[in-house]
Coordinates of C-alpha atoms in Angstrom, one line a residue:
M568 CA 239.2 30.6 162.2
A569 CA 237.0 29.5 159.3
N570 CA 238.6 29.2 156.0
N571 CA 237.3 31.7 153.4
P572 CA 236.8 29.9 150.1
F573 CA 237.2 33.2 148.3
D574 CA 240.4 34.1 149.9
E575 CA 243.4 34.5 147.6
E576 CA 245.4 32.3 149.9
S577 CA 242.9 29.5 149.7
G578 CA 243.6 26.8 147.3
W579 CA 240.0 26.4 146.3
A580 CA 240.1 29.2 143.7
G581 CA 243.0 27.5 142.1
S582 CA 246.5 28.7 141.5
E583 CA 245.9 29.8 138.0
R584 CA 243.0 32.0 139.0
N585 CA 245.0 33.9 141.6
E586 CA 248.3 33.8 139.9
K587 CA 250.0 37.2 139.7
P588 CA 252.7 38.2 137.2
A589 CA 256.2 38.1 138.5
K590 CA 258.0 41.4 139.1
G591 CA 259.9 42.7 136.2
K592 CA 257.9 40.8 133.6
S593 CA 255.5 42.6 131.3
V594 CA 252.1 41.3 130.5
T595 CA 251.1 41.5 126.9
L596 CA 247.4 41.7 126.2
S597 CA 246.1 40.7 122.8
S598 CA 244.2 43.3 120.8
P599 CA 240.4 42.9 120.7
D600 CA 240.5 42.8 116.9
S601 CA 242.4 39.5 117.1
W602 CA 239.8 37.8 119.2
G603 CA 237.5 37.2 116.2
D604 CA 233.7 37.2 116.1
P605 CA 231.9 35.2 118.7
P606 CA 230.1 32.1 117.4
K607 CA 226.6 32.8 116.2
Y608 CA 223.9 30.7 117.6
E609 CA 220.8 30.6 115.4
H610 CA 217.5 28.9 115.9
H611 CA 217.0 27.5 112.4
S612 CA 214.2 25.3 113.3
S613 CA 212.3 28.1 115.2
K614 CA 212.9 30.6 112.3
S615 CA 211.7 28.2 109.6
G616 CA 208.8 27.1 111.7
R617 CA 207.9 30.8 112.4
S618 CA 208.1 31.7 108.7
A619 CA 206.0 28.7 107.7
K620 CA 203.4 29.7 110.3
E621 CA 203.4 33.3 109.0
E622 CA 203.0 32.1 105.4
E623 CA 200.1 29.9 106.4
L624 CA 198.4 32.7 108.4
A625 CA 198.9 35.0 105.4
K626 CA 197.3 32.5 103.1
R627 CA 194.4 32.0 105.4
E628 CA 193.8 35.7 105.8
A629 CA 193.9 36.2 102.0
A630 CA 191.4 33.3 101.5
L631 CA 189.2 34.7 104.2
R632 CA 189.3 38.2 102.7
E633 CA 188.4 36.8 99.3
R634 CA 185.6 34.8 100.7
E635 CA 184.2 37.9 102.5
Q636 CA 184.4 39.9 99.3
N637 CA 182.6 37.2 97.4
T638 CA 180.0 36.9 100.1
A639 CA 179.4 40.6 100.1
K640 CA 179.0 40.5 96.3
V641 CA 176.5 37.7 96.6
E642 CA 174.5 39.3 99.3
G643 CA 174.4 42.5 97.3
G644 CA 173.1 40.6 94.3
V645 CA 176.3 40.7 92.3
H646 CA 177.8 37.3 91.4
P647 CA 181.3 37.3 90.0
N648 CA 181.2 35.6 86.6
N649 CA 183.5 32.6 86.4
F650 CA 182.3 30.4 83.6
P651 CA 183.4 29.5 81.0
P652 CA 187.0 29.7 82.4
L653 CA 188.8 32.0 80.0
P654 CA 192.4 33.4 80.2
P655 CA 192.7 37.0 81.4
C656 CA 194.1 38.1 78.0
C657 CA 190.9 36.9 76.2
P658 CA 188.7 39.7 75.0
I659 CA 185.6 37.6 75.8
K660 CA 184.9 37.5 79.5
P661 CA 183.0 34.8 81.6
C662 CA 179.3 35.2 81.1
C663 CA 177.7 33.4 84.1
Y664 CA 178.4 32.5 87.7
V665 CA 178.8 28.9 88.6
N666 CA 179.7 27.2 91.9
L667 CA 179.2 23.5 91.4
T668 CA 180.4 22.3 94.8
E669 CA 178.0 24.6 96.7
Q670 CA 175.0 24.6 94.4
I671 CA 174.8 21.1 93.1
P672 CA 173.9 18.0 95.4
A673 CA 177.1 16.1 96.2
S674 CA 175.6 12.8 94.8
E675 CA 174.9 14.5 91.4
L676 CA 178.0 16.5 91.1
W677 CA 179.9 14.0 89.0
K678 CA 177.1 14.1 86.3
I679 CA 177.5 17.9 85.9
R680 CA 181.2 17.5 85.7
L681 CA 180.9 14.8 83.0
L682 CA 178.5 17.0 81.2
T683 CA 181.0 19.9 81.4
A684 CA 183.7 17.5 79.9
V685 CA 181.3 16.7 77.0
L686 CA 180.7 20.4 76.5
I687 CA 184.4 21.2 76.3
Y688 CA 185.0 18.2 74.0
Y689 CA 182.2 19.5 71.7
W690 CA 183.9 22.9 71.4
V691 CA 187.2 21.3 70.6
L692 CA 185.6 19.1 68.0
L693 CA 183.9 22.0 66.3
V694 CA 187.4 23.6 65.9
Y695 CA 188.8 20.4 64.5
N696 CA 185.8 20.0 62.2
F697 CA 186.5 23.5 60.9
I698 CA 190.2 22.6 60.2
C699 CA 189.1 19.5 58.3
T700 CA 186.7 21.5 56.1
V701 CA 189.3 24.1 55.3
A702 CA 191.8 21.3 54.4
G703 CA 189.1 19.8 52.2
L704 CA 188.5 23.1 50.4
V705 CA 192.2 23.5 49.8
V706 CA 192.7 20.2 48.1
N707 CA 189.4 20.4 46.2
A708 CA 189.1 24.1 45.5
S709 CA 187.3 23.5 42.2
D710 CA 184.4 21.6 44.0
S711 CA 181.8 24.0 45.3
T712 CA 180.5 21.3 47.7
Y713 CA 183.5 21.7 50.0
G714 CA 183.1 25.5 50.0
T715 CA 179.5 25.2 51.1
T716 CA 180.5 22.7 53.7
M717 CA 183.2 25.1 55.1
G718 CA 180.7 28.0 55.1
V719 CA 178.1 26.0 57.1
C720 CA 180.9 24.8 59.4
I721 CA 181.8 28.4 60.2
A722 CA 178.1 29.0 61.1
Y723 CA 178.2 25.9 63.3
L724 CA 181.3 27.2 65.1
L725 CA 179.9 30.7 65.8
L726 CA 176.4 29.5 66.7
F727 CA 176.7 26.3 68.5
V728 CA 179.5 27.2 71.0
P729 CA 177.3 29.7 72.9
C730 CA 174.1 27.7 72.2
S731 CA 175.5 24.5 73.6
L732 CA 176.4 26.4 76.8
F733 CA 173.0 28.0 77.3
C734 CA 170.7 25.4 75.6
W735 CA 171.7 22.2 77.3
W736 CA 174.6 22.7 79.8
Y737 CA 173.1 25.6 81.7
P738 CA 169.5 24.0 81.8
A739 CA 171.0 20.9 83.5
Y740 CA 173.0 23.0 85.9
Y741 CA 169.9 25.2 86.6
A742 CA 167.7 22.1 87.1
Y743 CA 170.0 20.7 89.8
K744 CA 170.6 24.0 91.4
N745 CA 166.9 25.0 91.7
N746 CA 165.3 21.6 91.6
S747 CA 163.5 22.7 88.5
S748 CA 161.3 20.3 86.6
L749 CA 161.2 22.6 83.6
G750 CA 165.0 22.7 83.5
F751 CA 165.2 18.9 83.4
L752 CA 162.6 18.6 80.6
W753 CA 164.3 21.3 78.5
F754 CA 167.7 19.5 79.0
F755 CA 166.2 16.1 77.9
L756 CA 164.7 17.7 74.8
V757 CA 167.7 19.6 73.6
M758 CA 170.3 17.0 74.6
S759 CA 168.4 14.3 72.7
I760 CA 168.4 16.5 69.6
Q761 CA 172.1 17.2 70.1
T762 CA 172.8 13.5 70.3
I763 CA 171.0 12.8 67.0
G764 CA 173.0 15.7 65.5
F765 CA 176.2 14.0 66.5
G766 CA 175.2 10.9 64.6
I767 CA 174.2 12.9 61.5
N768 CA 177.5 14.8 61.6
A769 CA 179.4 11.6 61.8
L770 CA 177.9 10.5 58.5
G771 CA 179.5 13.5 56.8
I772 CA 176.7 14.4 54.4
P773 CA 177.9 17.0 51.9
N774 CA 176.8 20.6 52.3
L775 CA 175.8 20.1 56.0
G776 CA 179.0 21.5 57.5
A777 CA 180.5 18.4 59.0
A778 CA 183.5 16.3 58.1
G779 CA 182.6 12.6 58.2
F780 CA 182.6 9.2 56.5
I781 CA 180.6 10.0 53.3
N782 CA 182.6 13.1 52.2
A783 CA 185.8 11.4 53.3
V784 CA 185.3 8.9 50.5
G785 CA 185.4 11.7 47.9
I786 CA 188.3 13.5 49.5
Y787 CA 190.4 10.4 49.5
K788 CA 190.7 10.7 45.7
S789 CA 192.5 14.0 46.0
S790 CA 194.5 13.6 49.2
N791 CA 194.9 10.6 51.5
P792 CA 196.0 12.7 54.6
V793 CA 193.0 14.9 54.3
G794 CA 190.8 11.9 53.8
A795 CA 192.2 10.4 57.0
M796 CA 191.4 13.6 58.8
F797 CA 187.8 13.3 57.7
I798 CA 187.6 9.7 58.9
I799 CA 189.0 10.7 62.3
C800 CA 186.5 13.5 62.5
G801 CA 183.7 11.1 61.8
V802 CA 184.9 8.8 64.6
L803 CA 185.2 11.8 67.0
W804 CA 181.5 12.7 66.3
L805 CA 180.5 9.2 67.5
I806 CA 182.5 9.3 70.8
P807 CA 180.1 11.6 72.8
I808 CA 176.9 9.7 71.8
P809 CA 177.2 7.0 74.5
F810 CA 178.1 9.6 77.1
N811 CA 175.1 11.7 76.2
A812 CA 172.8 8.6 76.3
V813 CA 174.1 7.6 79.8
L814 CA 173.6 11.2 81.1
I815 CA 170.1 11.5 79.8
F816 CA 169.2 8.1 81.3
L817 CA 170.7 8.8 84.7
M818 CA 169.3 12.4 84.9
H819 CA 165.9 11.1 83.9
R820 CA 166.0 8.5 86.6
Y821 CA 166.9 11.2 89.2
Y822 CA 164.1 13.3 87.7
R823 CA 161.5 10.6 88.2
S824 CA 162.7 9.6 91.6
S825 CA 162.4 13.1 92.9
G826 CA 158.7 13.2 92.1
K827 CA 158.8 15.6 89.2
S828 CA 156.2 15.6 86.4
I829 CA 155.2 17.4 83.2
N830 CA 152.3 19.1 85.1
E831 CA 154.8 20.6 87.5
A832 CA 157.0 21.8 84.6
T833 CA 153.9 23.4 82.9
Q834 CA 153.0 25.2 86.1
E835 CA 156.6 26.3 86.6
A836 CA 156.7 27.7 83.0
M837 CA 153.4 29.6 83.6
T838 CA 154.7 31.0 86.8
G839 CA 158.0 32.1 85.2
A840 CA 156.1 33.7 82.3
A841 CA 153.8 35.6 84.7
K842 CA 156.9 37.0 86.5
N843 CA 158.7 38.0 83.3
K844 CA 158.6 41.8 82.9
Y845 CA 158.3 41.6 79.1
V846 CA 155.3 39.3 79.4
Q847 CA 153.8 41.6 81.9
Q848 CA 154.3 44.6 79.7
A849 CA 152.7 42.8 76.8
A850 CA 149.7 41.8 78.9
V851 CA 149.3 45.4 80.1
G852 CA 149.5 46.7 76.6
A853 CA 146.9 44.1 75.4
A854 CA 144.6 45.1 78.3
K855 CA 144.9 48.8 77.4
E856 CA 144.1 48.1 73.8
G857 CA 141.1 46.0 74.8
I858 CA 139.8 48.8 77.1
K859 CA 140.3 51.4 74.4
A860 CA 138.5 49.2 71.8
S861 CA 135.6 48.6 74.2
V862 CA 135.3 52.3 75.1
T863 CA 135.4 53.3 71.4
G864 CA 132.7 50.8 70.6
A865 CA 130.5 52.0 73.4
T866 CA 130.8 55.7 72.4
S867 CA 130.2 55.0 68.8

Protein backbone atom coordinates (compact mmCIF):
# COMPACT_ATOMS: atom_id res chain seq x y z
CA MET A 1 0.00 0.00 0.00
CA ALA A 2 1.36 3.36 -1.00
CA ASN A 3 2.50 5.64 1.72
CA ASN A 4 0.36 8.80 2.00
CA PRO A 5 2.65 11.74 2.64
CA PHE A 6 -0.19 13.64 4.31
CA ASP A 7 -1.06 10.87 6.65
CA GLU A 8 -0.71 11.73 10.31
CA GLU A 9 1.29 8.59 10.88
CA SER A 10 3.77 9.46 8.20
CA GLY A 11 6.93 11.05 9.32
CA TRP A 12 7.05 13.41 6.37
CA ALA A 13 4.81 16.00 8.04
CA GLY A 14 7.10 16.03 11.05
CA SER A 15 6.44 15.16 14.61
CA GLU A 16 5.93 18.73 15.70
CA ARG A 17 3.29 19.35 13.07
CA ASN A 18 1.14 16.40 14.09
CA GLU A 19 1.89 16.53 17.75
CA LYS A 20 -1.19 16.30 19.94
CA PRO A 21 -1.36 17.53 23.50
CA ALA A 22 -1.19 14.86 26.13
CA LYS A 23 -4.26 13.94 28.08
CA GLY A 24 -4.78 15.91 31.23
CA LYS A 25 -2.70 18.86 30.10
CA SER A 26 -4.31 22.12 29.27
CA VAL A 27 -3.27 24.15 26.29
CA THR A 28 -2.95 27.86 26.89
CA LEU A 29 -3.46 30.07 23.87
CA SER A 30 -2.02 33.54 23.88
CA SER A 31 -4.31 36.52 23.42
CA PRO A 32 -4.34 38.13 19.97
CA ASP A 33 -3.54 41.46 21.61
CA SER A 34 -0.19 40.13 22.68
CA TRP A 35 0.79 39.15 19.19
CA GLY A 36 1.67 42.73 18.23
CA ASP A 37 1.26 44.42 14.90
CA PRO A 38 2.59 42.65 11.86
CA PRO A 39 5.62 44.24 10.27
CA LYS A 40 4.78 46.86 7.70
CA TYR A 41 6.27 46.59 4.29
CA GLU A 42 6.40 49.86 2.39
CA HIS A 43 7.66 50.53 -1.08
CA HIS A 44 9.56 53.71 -0.30
CA SER A 45 11.23 53.89 -3.64
CA SER A 46 8.01 53.34 -5.56
CA LYS A 47 6.13 55.93 -3.47
CA SER A 48 8.83 58.58 -3.83
CA GLY A 49 9.16 57.81 -7.51
CA ARG A 50 5.40 58.03 -7.94
CA SER A 51 5.19 61.35 -6.09
CA ALA A 52 8.07 62.79 -8.13
CA LYS A 53 6.35 61.75 -11.33
CA GLU A 54 3.07 63.25 -10.16
CA GLU A 55 4.77 66.54 -9.31
CA GLU A 56 6.50 66.62 -12.67
CA LEU A 57 3.23 65.92 -14.48
CA ALA A 58 1.49 68.63 -12.47
CA LYS A 59 4.20 71.13 -13.39
CA ARG A 60 3.95 70.20 -17.05
CA GLU A 61 0.18 70.55 -16.99
CA ALA A 62 0.44 73.98 -15.34
CA ALA A 63 3.04 75.14 -17.87
CA LEU A 64 0.94 73.81 -20.75
CA ARG A 65 -2.16 75.52 -19.37
CA GLU A 66 -0.32 78.82 -19.02
CA ARG A 67 1.10 78.51 -22.53
CA GLU A 68 -2.37 77.82 -23.93
CA GLN A 69 -3.76 80.86 -22.14
CA ASN A 70 -0.98 83.08 -23.46
CA THR A 71 -1.45 81.66 -26.96
CA ALA A 72 -5.16 82.35 -26.77
CA LYS A 73 -4.45 85.92 -25.68
CA VAL A 74 -1.93 86.43 -28.49
CA GLU A 75 -4.27 84.97 -31.09
CA GLY A 76 -7.02 87.22 -29.81
CA GLY A 77 -4.75 90.24 -30.17
CA VAL A 78 -4.20 90.70 -26.43
CA HIS A 79 -0.58 90.43 -25.31
CA PRO A 80 0.15 90.19 -21.58
CA ASN A 81 2.38 93.13 -20.66
CA ASN A 82 5.58 91.94 -19.01
CA PHE A 83 8.14 94.76 -19.37
CA PRO A 84 9.57 96.43 -17.42
CA PRO A 85 9.52 93.69 -14.76
CA LEU A 86 7.94 95.34 -11.73
CA PRO A 87 6.92 93.80 -8.39
CA PRO A 88 3.19 93.09 -7.96
CA CYS A 89 2.93 95.65 -5.15
CA CYS A 90 4.11 98.47 -7.42
CA PRO A 91 1.26 100.78 -8.50
CA ILE A 92 2.87 101.17 -11.95
CA LYS A 93 2.23 98.11 -14.10
CA PRO A 94 4.24 96.76 -17.07
CA CYS A 95 3.51 98.78 -20.17
CA CYS A 96 4.57 96.58 -23.09
CA TYR A 97 4.85 92.95 -24.15
CA VAL A 98 8.34 91.59 -24.77
CA ASN A 99 9.48 88.04 -25.54
CA LEU A 100 13.15 88.24 -26.49
CA THR A 101 13.81 84.51 -26.99
CA GLU A 102 10.97 84.10 -29.48
CA GLN A 103 11.00 87.49 -31.22
CA ILE A 104 14.71 88.28 -31.59
CA PRO A 105 17.16 86.31 -33.77
CA ALA A 106 19.29 83.99 -31.65
CA SER A 107 22.55 85.47 -32.98
CA GLU A 108 21.48 89.00 -31.97
CA LEU A 109 19.84 88.20 -28.67
CA TRP A 110 22.91 89.02 -26.56
CA LYS A 111 22.98 92.56 -27.96
CA ILE A 112 19.44 93.27 -26.81
CA ARG A 113 20.24 91.79 -23.41
CA LEU A 114 23.31 94.00 -23.13
CA LEU A 115 21.19 96.98 -24.15
CA THR A 116 18.69 96.02 -21.44
CA ALA A 117 21.51 95.95 -18.89
CA VAL A 118 22.57 99.45 -20.02
CA LEU A 119 18.98 100.63 -19.65
CA ILE A 120 18.63 99.34 -16.09
CA TYR A 121 22.07 100.74 -15.23
CA TYR A 122 20.95 104.14 -16.52
CA TRP A 123 17.83 104.08 -14.34
CA VAL A 124 19.87 103.23 -11.24
CA LEU A 125 22.38 105.95 -12.12
CA LEU A 126 19.59 108.55 -12.37
CA VAL A 127 18.50 107.64 -8.84
CA TYR A 128 22.06 107.88 -7.54
CA ASN A 129 22.52 111.20 -9.32
CA PHE A 130 19.41 112.49 -7.56
CA ILE A 131 20.82 111.39 -4.18
CA CYS A 132 24.05 113.25 -4.94
CA THR A 133 22.29 116.48 -5.88
CA VAL A 134 20.17 116.32 -2.71
CA ALA A 135 23.32 115.85 -0.63
CA GLY A 136 24.94 118.78 -2.41
CA LEU A 137 21.96 121.00 -1.63
CA VAL A 138 22.04 119.95 2.03
CA VAL A 139 25.67 120.89 2.57
CA ASN A 140 25.40 124.06 0.44
CA ALA A 141 21.88 125.27 1.09
CA SER A 142 22.90 128.90 0.63
CA ASP A 143 24.12 128.32 -2.93
CA SER A 144 21.23 128.48 -5.41
CA THR A 145 23.27 126.60 -7.99
CA TYR A 146 22.77 123.29 -6.19
CA GLY A 147 19.05 123.95 -5.83
CA THR A 148 18.77 124.47 -9.58
CA THR A 149 20.85 121.36 -10.20
CA MET A 150 18.56 119.29 -7.98
CA GLY A 151 15.44 120.66 -9.70
CA VAL A 152 16.76 119.77 -13.16
CA CYS A 153 17.82 116.37 -11.79
CA ILE A 154 14.22 115.65 -10.70
CA ALA A 155 13.06 116.51 -14.23
CA TYR A 156 15.70 114.10 -15.59
CA LEU A 157 14.48 111.33 -13.31
CA LEU A 158 10.81 111.75 -14.22
CA LEU A 159 11.38 112.32 -17.93
CA PHE A 160 14.28 110.12 -18.96
CA VAL A 161 13.18 106.87 -17.29
CA PRO A 162 10.21 106.38 -19.65
CA CYS A 163 11.93 108.17 -22.55
CA SER A 164 14.94 105.85 -22.42
CA LEU A 165 12.61 102.87 -22.60
CA PHE A 166 10.58 104.09 -25.55
CA CYS A 167 13.14 106.25 -27.39
CA TRP A 168 16.15 103.94 -27.71
CA TRP A 169 15.51 100.56 -26.08
CA TYR A 170 12.18 99.79 -27.70
CA PRO A 171 13.25 101.00 -31.19
CA ALA A 172 16.17 98.54 -31.11
CA TYR A 173 13.87 95.74 -29.96
CA TYR A 174 11.31 96.69 -32.61
CA ALA A 175 13.99 96.84 -35.31
CA TYR A 176 15.17 93.30 -34.61
CA LYS A 177 11.66 91.98 -34.11
CA ASN A 178 10.20 93.36 -37.37
CA ASN A 179 13.44 93.76 -39.35
CA SER A 180 12.67 97.48 -39.49
CA SER A 181 15.11 99.82 -41.22
CA LEU A 182 13.39 102.84 -39.65
CA GLY A 183 13.75 101.33 -36.18
CA PHE A 184 17.49 100.90 -36.65
CA LEU A 185 18.00 104.46 -37.89
CA TRP A 186 15.98 105.89 -35.01
CA PHE A 187 18.02 103.85 -32.53
CA PHE A 188 21.33 105.03 -34.04
CA LEU A 189 20.23 108.67 -33.82
CA VAL A 190 18.84 108.65 -30.27
CA MET A 191 21.54 106.37 -28.84
CA SER A 192 24.27 108.61 -30.25
CA ILE A 193 22.67 111.63 -28.58
CA GLN A 194 22.32 109.65 -25.36
CA THR A 195 26.01 108.69 -25.42
CA ILE A 196 27.04 112.34 -25.87
CA GLY A 197 24.72 113.20 -22.97
CA PHE A 198 26.55 110.72 -20.75
CA GLY A 199 29.80 112.54 -21.45
CA ILE A 200 28.28 115.96 -20.71
CA ASN A 201 26.77 114.69 -17.46
CA ALA A 202 30.13 113.28 -16.40
CA LEU A 203 31.59 116.80 -16.57
CA GLY A 204 29.13 117.97 -13.94
CA ILE A 205 28.40 121.40 -15.39
CA PRO A 206 26.49 123.48 -12.81
CA ASN A 207 22.73 123.98 -13.30
CA LEU A 208 22.50 121.07 -15.78
CA GLY A 209 21.15 118.54 -13.30
CA ALA A 210 24.08 116.14 -13.10
CA ALA A 211 26.68 115.47 -10.45
CA GLY A 212 30.14 115.26 -11.97
CA PHE A 213 33.74 116.42 -11.85
CA ILE A 214 33.30 120.20 -12.17
CA ASN A 215 30.71 120.70 -9.44
CA ALA A 216 32.58 118.16 -7.28
CA VAL A 217 35.44 120.65 -7.01
CA GLY A 218 33.16 123.25 -5.44
CA ILE A 219 31.41 120.79 -3.13
CA TYR A 220 34.72 119.53 -1.76
CA LYS A 221 35.14 122.87 0.06
CA SER A 222 32.02 122.15 2.13
CA SER A 223 32.07 118.38 2.53
CA ASN A 224 34.63 115.80 1.49
CA PRO A 225 32.19 112.81 1.59
CA VAL A 226 29.69 114.60 -0.66
CA GLY A 227 32.52 115.63 -2.96
CA ALA A 228 33.57 111.98 -3.19
CA MET A 229 29.97 111.08 -4.08
CA PHE A 230 30.08 113.62 -6.93
CA ILE A 231 33.37 112.19 -8.20
CA ILE A 232 31.96 108.64 -8.13
CA CYS A 233 28.88 109.84 -9.99
CA GLY A 234 31.09 111.41 -12.65
CA VAL A 235 32.91 108.09 -13.10
CA LEU A 236 29.60 106.22 -13.29
CA TRP A 237 28.46 108.52 -16.11
CA LEU A 238 31.51 107.45 -18.13
CA ILE A 239 31.07 103.67 -17.72
CA PRO A 240 28.22 103.11 -20.25
CA ILE A 241 29.88 105.17 -23.01
CA PRO A 242 32.09 102.33 -24.39
CA PHE A 243 29.18 99.87 -24.18
CA ASN A 244 26.97 102.26 -26.14
CA ALA A 245 29.67 102.76 -28.76
CA VAL A 246 30.14 99.00 -29.19
CA LEU A 247 26.40 98.41 -29.48
CA ILE A 248 25.99 101.15 -32.07
CA PHE A 249 28.90 99.77 -34.10
CA LEU A 250 27.73 96.15 -34.01
CA MET A 251 24.09 96.98 -34.72
CA HIS A 252 25.11 99.23 -37.60
CA ARG A 253 27.20 96.42 -39.07
CA TYR A 254 24.20 94.08 -38.82
CA TYR A 255 22.05 96.81 -40.38
CA ARG A 256 24.38 97.18 -43.38
CA SER A 257 24.90 93.43 -43.82
CA SER A 258 21.13 92.84 -43.97
CA GLY A 259 20.82 95.17 -46.98
CA LYS A 260 19.00 98.02 -45.24
CA SER A 261 19.22 101.59 -46.50
CA ILE A 262 17.95 105.09 -45.81
CA ASN A 263 15.59 104.88 -48.80
CA GLU A 264 13.95 101.83 -47.31
CA ALA A 265 13.59 103.63 -43.98
CA THR A 266 11.98 106.61 -45.75
CA GLN A 267 9.55 104.34 -47.56
CA GLU A 268 8.73 102.56 -44.31
CA ALA A 269 8.07 105.89 -42.58
CA MET A 270 5.74 107.00 -45.39
CA THR A 271 3.88 103.69 -45.30
CA GLY A 272 3.49 103.87 -41.54
CA ALA A 273 2.27 107.46 -41.73
CA ALA A 274 -0.27 106.53 -44.40
CA LYS A 275 -1.65 103.75 -42.18
CA ASN A 276 -1.86 105.97 -39.10
CA LYS A 277 -5.49 106.84 -38.34
CA TYR A 278 -4.63 110.33 -37.12
CA VAL A 279 -2.78 111.11 -40.34
CA GLN A 280 -5.71 109.71 -42.31
CA GLN A 281 -8.17 111.88 -40.39
CA ALA A 282 -5.99 114.94 -40.96
CA ALA A 283 -5.77 114.15 -44.68
CA VAL A 284 -9.54 113.68 -44.95
CA GLY A 285 -10.14 116.95 -43.10
CA ALA A 286 -7.73 118.81 -45.36
CA ALA A 287 -9.42 117.33 -48.45
CA LYS A 288 -12.86 118.39 -47.20
CA GLU A 289 -11.64 121.90 -46.52
CA GLY A 290 -10.11 122.06 -50.00
CA ILE A 291 -13.36 120.88 -51.62
CA LYS A 292 -15.37 123.40 -49.64
CA ALA A 293 -12.99 126.18 -50.62
CA SER A 294 -13.15 125.23 -54.29
CA VAL A 295 -16.98 125.00 -54.24
CA THR A 296 -17.27 128.33 -52.45
CA GLY A 297 -14.93 129.97 -54.96
CA ALA A 298 -16.89 128.50 -57.91
CA THR A 299 -20.28 129.69 -56.61
CA SER A 300 -19.02 133.15 -55.78
